[in-house]
Tab-separated table of C-alpha atoms in Angstrom:
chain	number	residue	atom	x	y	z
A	1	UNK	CA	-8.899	-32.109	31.285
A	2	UNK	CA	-5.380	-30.739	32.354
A	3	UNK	CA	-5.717	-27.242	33.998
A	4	UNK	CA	-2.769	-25.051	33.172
A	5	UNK	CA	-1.903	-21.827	34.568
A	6	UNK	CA	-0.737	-19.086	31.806
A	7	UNK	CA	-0.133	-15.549	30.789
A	8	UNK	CA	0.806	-12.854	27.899
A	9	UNK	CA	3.077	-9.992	28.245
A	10	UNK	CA	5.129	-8.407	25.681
A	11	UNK	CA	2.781	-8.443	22.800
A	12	UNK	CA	1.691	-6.259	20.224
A	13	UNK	CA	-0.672	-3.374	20.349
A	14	UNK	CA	-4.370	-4.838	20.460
A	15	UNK	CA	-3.416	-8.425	21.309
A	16	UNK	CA	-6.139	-9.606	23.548
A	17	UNK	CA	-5.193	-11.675	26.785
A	18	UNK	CA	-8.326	-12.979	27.722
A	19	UNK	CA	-9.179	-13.872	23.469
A	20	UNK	CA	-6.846	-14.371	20.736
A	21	UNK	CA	-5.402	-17.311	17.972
A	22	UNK	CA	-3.630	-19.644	20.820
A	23	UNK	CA	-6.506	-19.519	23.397
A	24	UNK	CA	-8.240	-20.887	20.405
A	25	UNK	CA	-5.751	-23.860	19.662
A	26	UNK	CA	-5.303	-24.679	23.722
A	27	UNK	CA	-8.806	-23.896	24.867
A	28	UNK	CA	-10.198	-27.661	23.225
A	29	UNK	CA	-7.589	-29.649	24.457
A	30	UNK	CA	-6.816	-27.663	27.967
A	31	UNK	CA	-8.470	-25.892	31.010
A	32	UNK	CA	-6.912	-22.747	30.683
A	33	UNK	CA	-6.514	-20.268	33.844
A	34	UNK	CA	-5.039	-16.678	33.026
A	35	UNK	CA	-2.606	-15.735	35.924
A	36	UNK	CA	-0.738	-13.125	36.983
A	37	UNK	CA	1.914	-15.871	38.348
A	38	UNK	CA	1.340	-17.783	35.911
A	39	UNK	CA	3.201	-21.052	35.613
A	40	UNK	CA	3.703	-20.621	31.504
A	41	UNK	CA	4.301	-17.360	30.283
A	42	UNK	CA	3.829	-16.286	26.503
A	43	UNK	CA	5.333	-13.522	25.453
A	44	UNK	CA	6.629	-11.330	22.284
A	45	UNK	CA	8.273	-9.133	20.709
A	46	UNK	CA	6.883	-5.586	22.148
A	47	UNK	CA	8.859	-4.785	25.104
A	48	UNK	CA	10.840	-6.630	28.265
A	49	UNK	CA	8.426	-7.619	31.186
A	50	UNK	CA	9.066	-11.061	31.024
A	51	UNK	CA	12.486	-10.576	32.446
A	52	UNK	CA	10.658	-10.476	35.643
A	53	UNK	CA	9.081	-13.639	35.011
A	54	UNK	CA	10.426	-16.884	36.721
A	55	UNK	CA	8.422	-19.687	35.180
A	56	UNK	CA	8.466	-21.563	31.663
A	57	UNK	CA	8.979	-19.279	29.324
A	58	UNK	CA	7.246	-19.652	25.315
A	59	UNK	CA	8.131	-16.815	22.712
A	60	UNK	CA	6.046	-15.952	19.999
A	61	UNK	CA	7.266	-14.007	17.048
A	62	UNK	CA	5.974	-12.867	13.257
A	63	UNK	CA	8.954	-10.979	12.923
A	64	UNK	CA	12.383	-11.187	11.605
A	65	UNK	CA	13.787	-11.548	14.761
A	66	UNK	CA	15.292	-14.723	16.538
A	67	UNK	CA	14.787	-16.220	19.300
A	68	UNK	CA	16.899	-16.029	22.519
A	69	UNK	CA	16.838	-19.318	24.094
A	70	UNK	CA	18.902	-18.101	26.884
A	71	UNK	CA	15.192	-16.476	28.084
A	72	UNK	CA	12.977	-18.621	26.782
A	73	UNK	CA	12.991	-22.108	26.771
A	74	UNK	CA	10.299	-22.798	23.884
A	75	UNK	CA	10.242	-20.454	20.851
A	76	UNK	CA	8.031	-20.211	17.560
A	77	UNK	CA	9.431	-17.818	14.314
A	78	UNK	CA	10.134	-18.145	11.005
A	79	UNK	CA	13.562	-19.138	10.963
A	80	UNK	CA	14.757	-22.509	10.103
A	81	UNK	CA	16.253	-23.776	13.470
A	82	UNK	CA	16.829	-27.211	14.627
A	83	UNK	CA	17.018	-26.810	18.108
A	84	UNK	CA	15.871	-30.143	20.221
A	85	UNK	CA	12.180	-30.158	20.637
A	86	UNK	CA	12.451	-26.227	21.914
A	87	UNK	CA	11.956	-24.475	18.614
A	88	UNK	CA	8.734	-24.643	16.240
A	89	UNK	CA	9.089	-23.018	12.554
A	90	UNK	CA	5.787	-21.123	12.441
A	91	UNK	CA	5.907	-18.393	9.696
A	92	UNK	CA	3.770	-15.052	10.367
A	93	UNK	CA	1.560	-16.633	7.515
A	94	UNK	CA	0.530	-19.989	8.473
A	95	UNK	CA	-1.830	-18.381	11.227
A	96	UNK	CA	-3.958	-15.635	9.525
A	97	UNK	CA	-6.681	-16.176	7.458
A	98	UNK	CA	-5.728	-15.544	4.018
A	99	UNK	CA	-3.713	-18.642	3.894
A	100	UNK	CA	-6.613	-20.671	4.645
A	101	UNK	CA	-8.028	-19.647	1.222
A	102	UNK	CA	-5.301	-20.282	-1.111
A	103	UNK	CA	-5.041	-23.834	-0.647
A	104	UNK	CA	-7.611	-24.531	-3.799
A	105	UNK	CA	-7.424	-21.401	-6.497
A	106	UNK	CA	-10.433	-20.720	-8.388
A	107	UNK	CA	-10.946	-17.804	-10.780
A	108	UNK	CA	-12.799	-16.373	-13.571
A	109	UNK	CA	-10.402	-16.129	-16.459
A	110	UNK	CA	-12.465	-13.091	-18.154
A	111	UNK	CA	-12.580	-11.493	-14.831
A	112	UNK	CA	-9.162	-12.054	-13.996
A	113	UNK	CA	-7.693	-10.338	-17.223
A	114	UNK	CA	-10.264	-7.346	-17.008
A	115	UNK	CA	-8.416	-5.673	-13.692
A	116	UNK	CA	-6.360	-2.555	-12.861
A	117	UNK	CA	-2.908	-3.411	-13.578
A	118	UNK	CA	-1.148	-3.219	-10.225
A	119	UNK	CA	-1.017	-1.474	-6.392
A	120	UNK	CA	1.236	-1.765	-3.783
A	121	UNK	CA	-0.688	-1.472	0.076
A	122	UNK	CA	2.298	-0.132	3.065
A	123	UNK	CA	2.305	2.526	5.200
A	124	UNK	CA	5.590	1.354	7.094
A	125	UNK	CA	8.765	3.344	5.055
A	126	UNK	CA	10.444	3.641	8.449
A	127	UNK	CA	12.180	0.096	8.830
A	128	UNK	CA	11.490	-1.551	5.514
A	129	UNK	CA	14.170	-2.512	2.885
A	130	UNK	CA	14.848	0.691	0.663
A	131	UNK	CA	13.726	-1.762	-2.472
A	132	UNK	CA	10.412	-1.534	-1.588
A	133	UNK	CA	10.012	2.329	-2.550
A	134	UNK	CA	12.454	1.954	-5.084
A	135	UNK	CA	10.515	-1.165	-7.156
A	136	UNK	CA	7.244	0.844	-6.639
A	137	UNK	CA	9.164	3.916	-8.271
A	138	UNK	CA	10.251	1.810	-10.983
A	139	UNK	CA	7.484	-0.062	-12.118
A	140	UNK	CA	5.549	3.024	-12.365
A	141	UNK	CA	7.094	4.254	-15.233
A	142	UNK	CA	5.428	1.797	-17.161
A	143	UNK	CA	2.199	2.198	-15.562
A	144	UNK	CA	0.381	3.470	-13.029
A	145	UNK	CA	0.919	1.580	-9.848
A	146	UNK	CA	-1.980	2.419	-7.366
A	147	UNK	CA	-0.830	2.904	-3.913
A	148	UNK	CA	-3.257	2.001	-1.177
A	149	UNK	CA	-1.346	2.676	2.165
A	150	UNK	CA	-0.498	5.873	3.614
A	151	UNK	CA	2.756	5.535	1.730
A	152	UNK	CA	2.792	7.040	-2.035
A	153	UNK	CA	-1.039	6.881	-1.464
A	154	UNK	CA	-2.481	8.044	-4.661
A	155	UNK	CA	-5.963	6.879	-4.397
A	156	UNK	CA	-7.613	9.391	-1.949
A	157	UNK	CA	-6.347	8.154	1.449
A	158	UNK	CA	-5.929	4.266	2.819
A	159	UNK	CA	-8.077	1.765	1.642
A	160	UNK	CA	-10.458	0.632	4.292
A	161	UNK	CA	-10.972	-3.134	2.933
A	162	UNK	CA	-7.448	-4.093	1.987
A	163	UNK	CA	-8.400	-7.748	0.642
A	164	UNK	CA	-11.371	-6.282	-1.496
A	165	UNK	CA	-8.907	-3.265	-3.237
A	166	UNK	CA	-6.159	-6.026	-3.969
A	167	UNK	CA	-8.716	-8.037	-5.644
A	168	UNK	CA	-9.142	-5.252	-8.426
A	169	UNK	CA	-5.484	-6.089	-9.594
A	170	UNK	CA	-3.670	-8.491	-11.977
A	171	UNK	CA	-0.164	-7.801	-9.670
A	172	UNK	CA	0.453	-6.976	-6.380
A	173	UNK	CA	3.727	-5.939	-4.967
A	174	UNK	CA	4.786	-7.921	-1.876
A	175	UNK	CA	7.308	-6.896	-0.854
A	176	UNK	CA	8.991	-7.578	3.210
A	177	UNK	CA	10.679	-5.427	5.517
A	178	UNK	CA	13.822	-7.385	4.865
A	179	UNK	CA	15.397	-10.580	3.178
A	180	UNK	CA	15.527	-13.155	6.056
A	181	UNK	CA	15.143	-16.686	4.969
A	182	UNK	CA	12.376	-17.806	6.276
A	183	UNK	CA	10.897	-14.675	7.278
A	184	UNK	CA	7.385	-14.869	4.968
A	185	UNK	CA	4.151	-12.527	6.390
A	186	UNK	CA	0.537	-11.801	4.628
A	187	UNK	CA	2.330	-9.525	1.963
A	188	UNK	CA	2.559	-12.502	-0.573
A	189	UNK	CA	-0.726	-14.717	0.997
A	190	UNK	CA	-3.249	-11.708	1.141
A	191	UNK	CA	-2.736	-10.929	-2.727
A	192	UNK	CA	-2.756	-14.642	-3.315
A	193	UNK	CA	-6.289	-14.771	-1.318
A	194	UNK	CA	-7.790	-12.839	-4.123
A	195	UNK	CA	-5.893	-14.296	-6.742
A	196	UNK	CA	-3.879	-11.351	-7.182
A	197	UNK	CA	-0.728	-12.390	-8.702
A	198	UNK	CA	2.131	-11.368	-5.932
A	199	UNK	CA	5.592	-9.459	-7.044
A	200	UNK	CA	7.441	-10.879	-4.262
A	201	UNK	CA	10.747	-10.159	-2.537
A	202	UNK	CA	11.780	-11.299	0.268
A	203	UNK	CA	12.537	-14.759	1.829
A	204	UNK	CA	15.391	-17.061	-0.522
A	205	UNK	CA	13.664	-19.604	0.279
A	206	UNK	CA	10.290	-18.609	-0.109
A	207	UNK	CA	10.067	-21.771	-2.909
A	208	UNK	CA	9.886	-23.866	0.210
A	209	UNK	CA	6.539	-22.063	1.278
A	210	UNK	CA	4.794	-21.473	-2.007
A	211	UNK	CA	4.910	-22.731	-5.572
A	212	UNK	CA	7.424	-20.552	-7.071
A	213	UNK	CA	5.577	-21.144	-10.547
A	214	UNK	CA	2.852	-19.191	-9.741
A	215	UNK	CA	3.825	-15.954	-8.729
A	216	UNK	CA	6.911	-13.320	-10.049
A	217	UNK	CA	9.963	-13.368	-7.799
A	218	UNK	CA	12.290	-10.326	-7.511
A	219	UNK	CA	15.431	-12.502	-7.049
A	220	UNK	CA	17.597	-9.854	-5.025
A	221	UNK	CA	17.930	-5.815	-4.217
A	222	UNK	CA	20.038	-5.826	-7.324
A	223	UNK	CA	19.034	-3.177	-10.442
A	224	UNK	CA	19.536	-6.167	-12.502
A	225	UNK	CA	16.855	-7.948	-10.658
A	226	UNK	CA	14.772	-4.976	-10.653
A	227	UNK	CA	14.843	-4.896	-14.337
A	228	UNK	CA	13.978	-8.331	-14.844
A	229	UNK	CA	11.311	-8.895	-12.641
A	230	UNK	CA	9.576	-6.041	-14.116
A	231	UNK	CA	10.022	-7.098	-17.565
A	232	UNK	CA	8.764	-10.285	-16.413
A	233	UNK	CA	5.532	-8.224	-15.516
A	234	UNK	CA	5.495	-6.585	-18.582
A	235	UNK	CA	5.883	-9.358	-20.946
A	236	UNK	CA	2.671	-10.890	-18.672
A	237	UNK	CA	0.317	-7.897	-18.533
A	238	UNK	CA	0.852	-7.855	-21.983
A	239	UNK	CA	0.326	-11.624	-22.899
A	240	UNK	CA	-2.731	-12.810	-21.777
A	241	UNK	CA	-2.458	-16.602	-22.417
A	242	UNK	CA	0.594	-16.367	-20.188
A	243	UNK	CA	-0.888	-14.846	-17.771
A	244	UNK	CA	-3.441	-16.774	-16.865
A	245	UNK	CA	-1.271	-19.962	-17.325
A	246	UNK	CA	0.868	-18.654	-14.527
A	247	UNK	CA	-2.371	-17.412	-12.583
A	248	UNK	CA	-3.316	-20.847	-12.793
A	249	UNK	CA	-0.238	-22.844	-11.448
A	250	UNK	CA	-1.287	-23.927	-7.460
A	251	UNK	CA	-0.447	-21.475	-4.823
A	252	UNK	CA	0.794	-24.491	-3.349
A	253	UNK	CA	2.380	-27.781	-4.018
A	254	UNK	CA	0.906	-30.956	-2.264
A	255	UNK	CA	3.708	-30.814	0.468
A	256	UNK	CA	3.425	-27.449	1.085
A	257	UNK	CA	0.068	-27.682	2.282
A	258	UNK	CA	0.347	-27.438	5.940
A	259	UNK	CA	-1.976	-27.017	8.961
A	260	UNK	CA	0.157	-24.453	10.723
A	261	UNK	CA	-2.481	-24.253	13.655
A	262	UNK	CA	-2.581	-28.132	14.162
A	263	UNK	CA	1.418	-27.828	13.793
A	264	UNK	CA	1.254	-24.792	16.904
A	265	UNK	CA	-1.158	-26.839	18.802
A	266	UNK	CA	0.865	-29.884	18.829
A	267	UNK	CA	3.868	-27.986	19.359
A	268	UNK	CA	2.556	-26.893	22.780
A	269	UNK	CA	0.809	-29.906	23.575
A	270	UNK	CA	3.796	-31.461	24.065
A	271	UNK	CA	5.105	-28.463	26.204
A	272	UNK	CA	2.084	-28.576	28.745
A	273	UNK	CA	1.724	-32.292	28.748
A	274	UNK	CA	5.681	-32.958	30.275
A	275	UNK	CA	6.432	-33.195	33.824
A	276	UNK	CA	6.470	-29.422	34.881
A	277	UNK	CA	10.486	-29.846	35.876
A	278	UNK	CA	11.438	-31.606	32.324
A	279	UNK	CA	9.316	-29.069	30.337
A	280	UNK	CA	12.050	-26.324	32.114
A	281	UNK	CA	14.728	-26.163	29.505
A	282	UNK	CA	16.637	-22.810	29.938
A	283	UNK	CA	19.374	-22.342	32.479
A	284	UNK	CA	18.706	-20.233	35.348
A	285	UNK	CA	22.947	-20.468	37.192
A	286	UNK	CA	26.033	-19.602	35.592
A	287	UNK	CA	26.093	-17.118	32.999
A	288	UNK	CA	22.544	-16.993	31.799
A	289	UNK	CA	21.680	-15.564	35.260
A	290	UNK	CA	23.791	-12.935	34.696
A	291	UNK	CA	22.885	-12.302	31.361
A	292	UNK	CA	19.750	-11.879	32.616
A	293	UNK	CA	20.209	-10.164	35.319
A	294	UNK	CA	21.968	-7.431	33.195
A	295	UNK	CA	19.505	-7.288	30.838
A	296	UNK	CA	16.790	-6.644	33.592
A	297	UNK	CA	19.201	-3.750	34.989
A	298	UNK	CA	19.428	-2.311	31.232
A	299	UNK	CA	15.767	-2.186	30.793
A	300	UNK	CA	15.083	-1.317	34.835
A	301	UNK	CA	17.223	2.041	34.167
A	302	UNK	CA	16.070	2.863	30.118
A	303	UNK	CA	12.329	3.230	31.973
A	304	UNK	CA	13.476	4.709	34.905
A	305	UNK	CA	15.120	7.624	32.444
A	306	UNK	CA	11.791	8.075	30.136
């Protein structure tokens, strides 16, 4: 078994080094040693260490952003980039557990049409697209909308068993931080794990994902949209019979069933199985060493000040 020397820096808050998702996808196929000089370095989205890093370099993002492949030379995000063999599509989704369970939909009809009529879960308001407070706001004039997150919470505080309190509800809003295409988290799989039906905005091209059939689509930030998709929910809370055909249409198509961790494992497979000096892809002369350079001198001096 090849032995391959690695670490994590940059990630977020309670990511594990030592146990987390892609020690589980390289730990069957590799011998895995965690090194502070590593020769692989994964890294994220949650601050600039790896600037000091001289090695192959793999970024890892769930967010909107994209990837710099002037610092890394292997990179994983939602975005749809065709970049040699140095870019992976891997939406935030395709690794958490919710979409594991939406492959095959089951559901009690009666139970499914005897639920709270909709909530909305987020406690970010900081960042997030302004339509997100504004659909909430506007879809509660027709009924209440119980809000589950510390934002607009109006059930007593934050739920403690997210999953289990969107479960209780015929709608869900899901709605992202922004409209990136390809940019698609849990906010439209974790409804869709309890066969809550998602309101989703977001992603253009979030038919690619998901069978657009079987969930309500805000189409843009647009009052007009606003208005439609939630007469769209009330025509459905209000129709039973079309409800539950809707409810019923696949989560997914055939095609869009994909193994997103078999994808990811694959993906770096072929990274650690290369000829150490072909697996480097980034420049290190010219002008990427300057523009790193000067991004290391940017970052040395913003934590120097703090």
């Amino acid at each position: 078994m090849q032995t391959i020397k690695i670490n994590f820096i940059d990630f977020y808050h309670g990511f594990n080094p030592d146990d987390n998702f892609i020690l589980d996808l390289l730990k069957p196929q590799f011998s895995i040693v965690i090194s502070d000089n590593p020769d692989y370095l994964f890294y994220s989205d949650y601050g600039y260490k790896h600037l000091k890093y001289s090695c192959i370099k793999i970024y890892y993002t769930g967010e909107n952003l994209v990837p710099d492949f002037n610092l890394c030379d292997y990179a994983s995000s939602g975005h749809y980039i065709d970049f040699e063999d140095r870019h992976l599509r891997m939406p935030l989704f395709g690794l958490i557990a919710s979409y594991k369970k939406i492959a095959n939909k089951q559901f009690d009809a009666e139970l499914a049409l005897n639920r709270k009529f909709c909530c909305f879960v987020y406690s970010n308001q900081g960042n997030a697209h302004p339509i997100r407070n504004k659909f909430f706001q506007e879809l509660s004039k027709y009924k209440t909308v119980d809000a589950g997150g510390r934002a607009f919470n109006n059930v007593g505080g934050p739920v403690k068993d997210k999953l289990g309190f969107l479960a209780g509800y015929k709608f869900t809003i899901a709605i992202e931080n922004s409209d990136v295409n390809g940019y698609v988290s849990e906010k439209i799989v974790d409804p869709m794990s309890v066969n809550s039906m998602p309101v989703y905005w977001g992603s253009k091209n979030i038919g690619q994902d998901f069978n657009p059939d079987s969930f309500v689509i805000i189409k843009d930030d647009s009052d007009t949209a606003i208005r439609e998709a939630i007469g769209q929910i009330k025509f459905l809370d209000n129709h039973n019979e079309e409800y539950l055909k809707m409810l019923s249409s696949p989560w997914l198509k055939e095609e869009q069933k994909i193994d997103y961790e078999a994808l990811y494992a694959g993906f770096l497979s072929h990274i650690f199985e290369q000829p150490y000096s072909r697996a480097w892809r980034r420049a290190t002369r010219g002008f990427n060493m300057r523009h790193t350079e000067r991004l290391t001198a940017v970052f040395d001096t913003a934590n120097n000040d703090r």
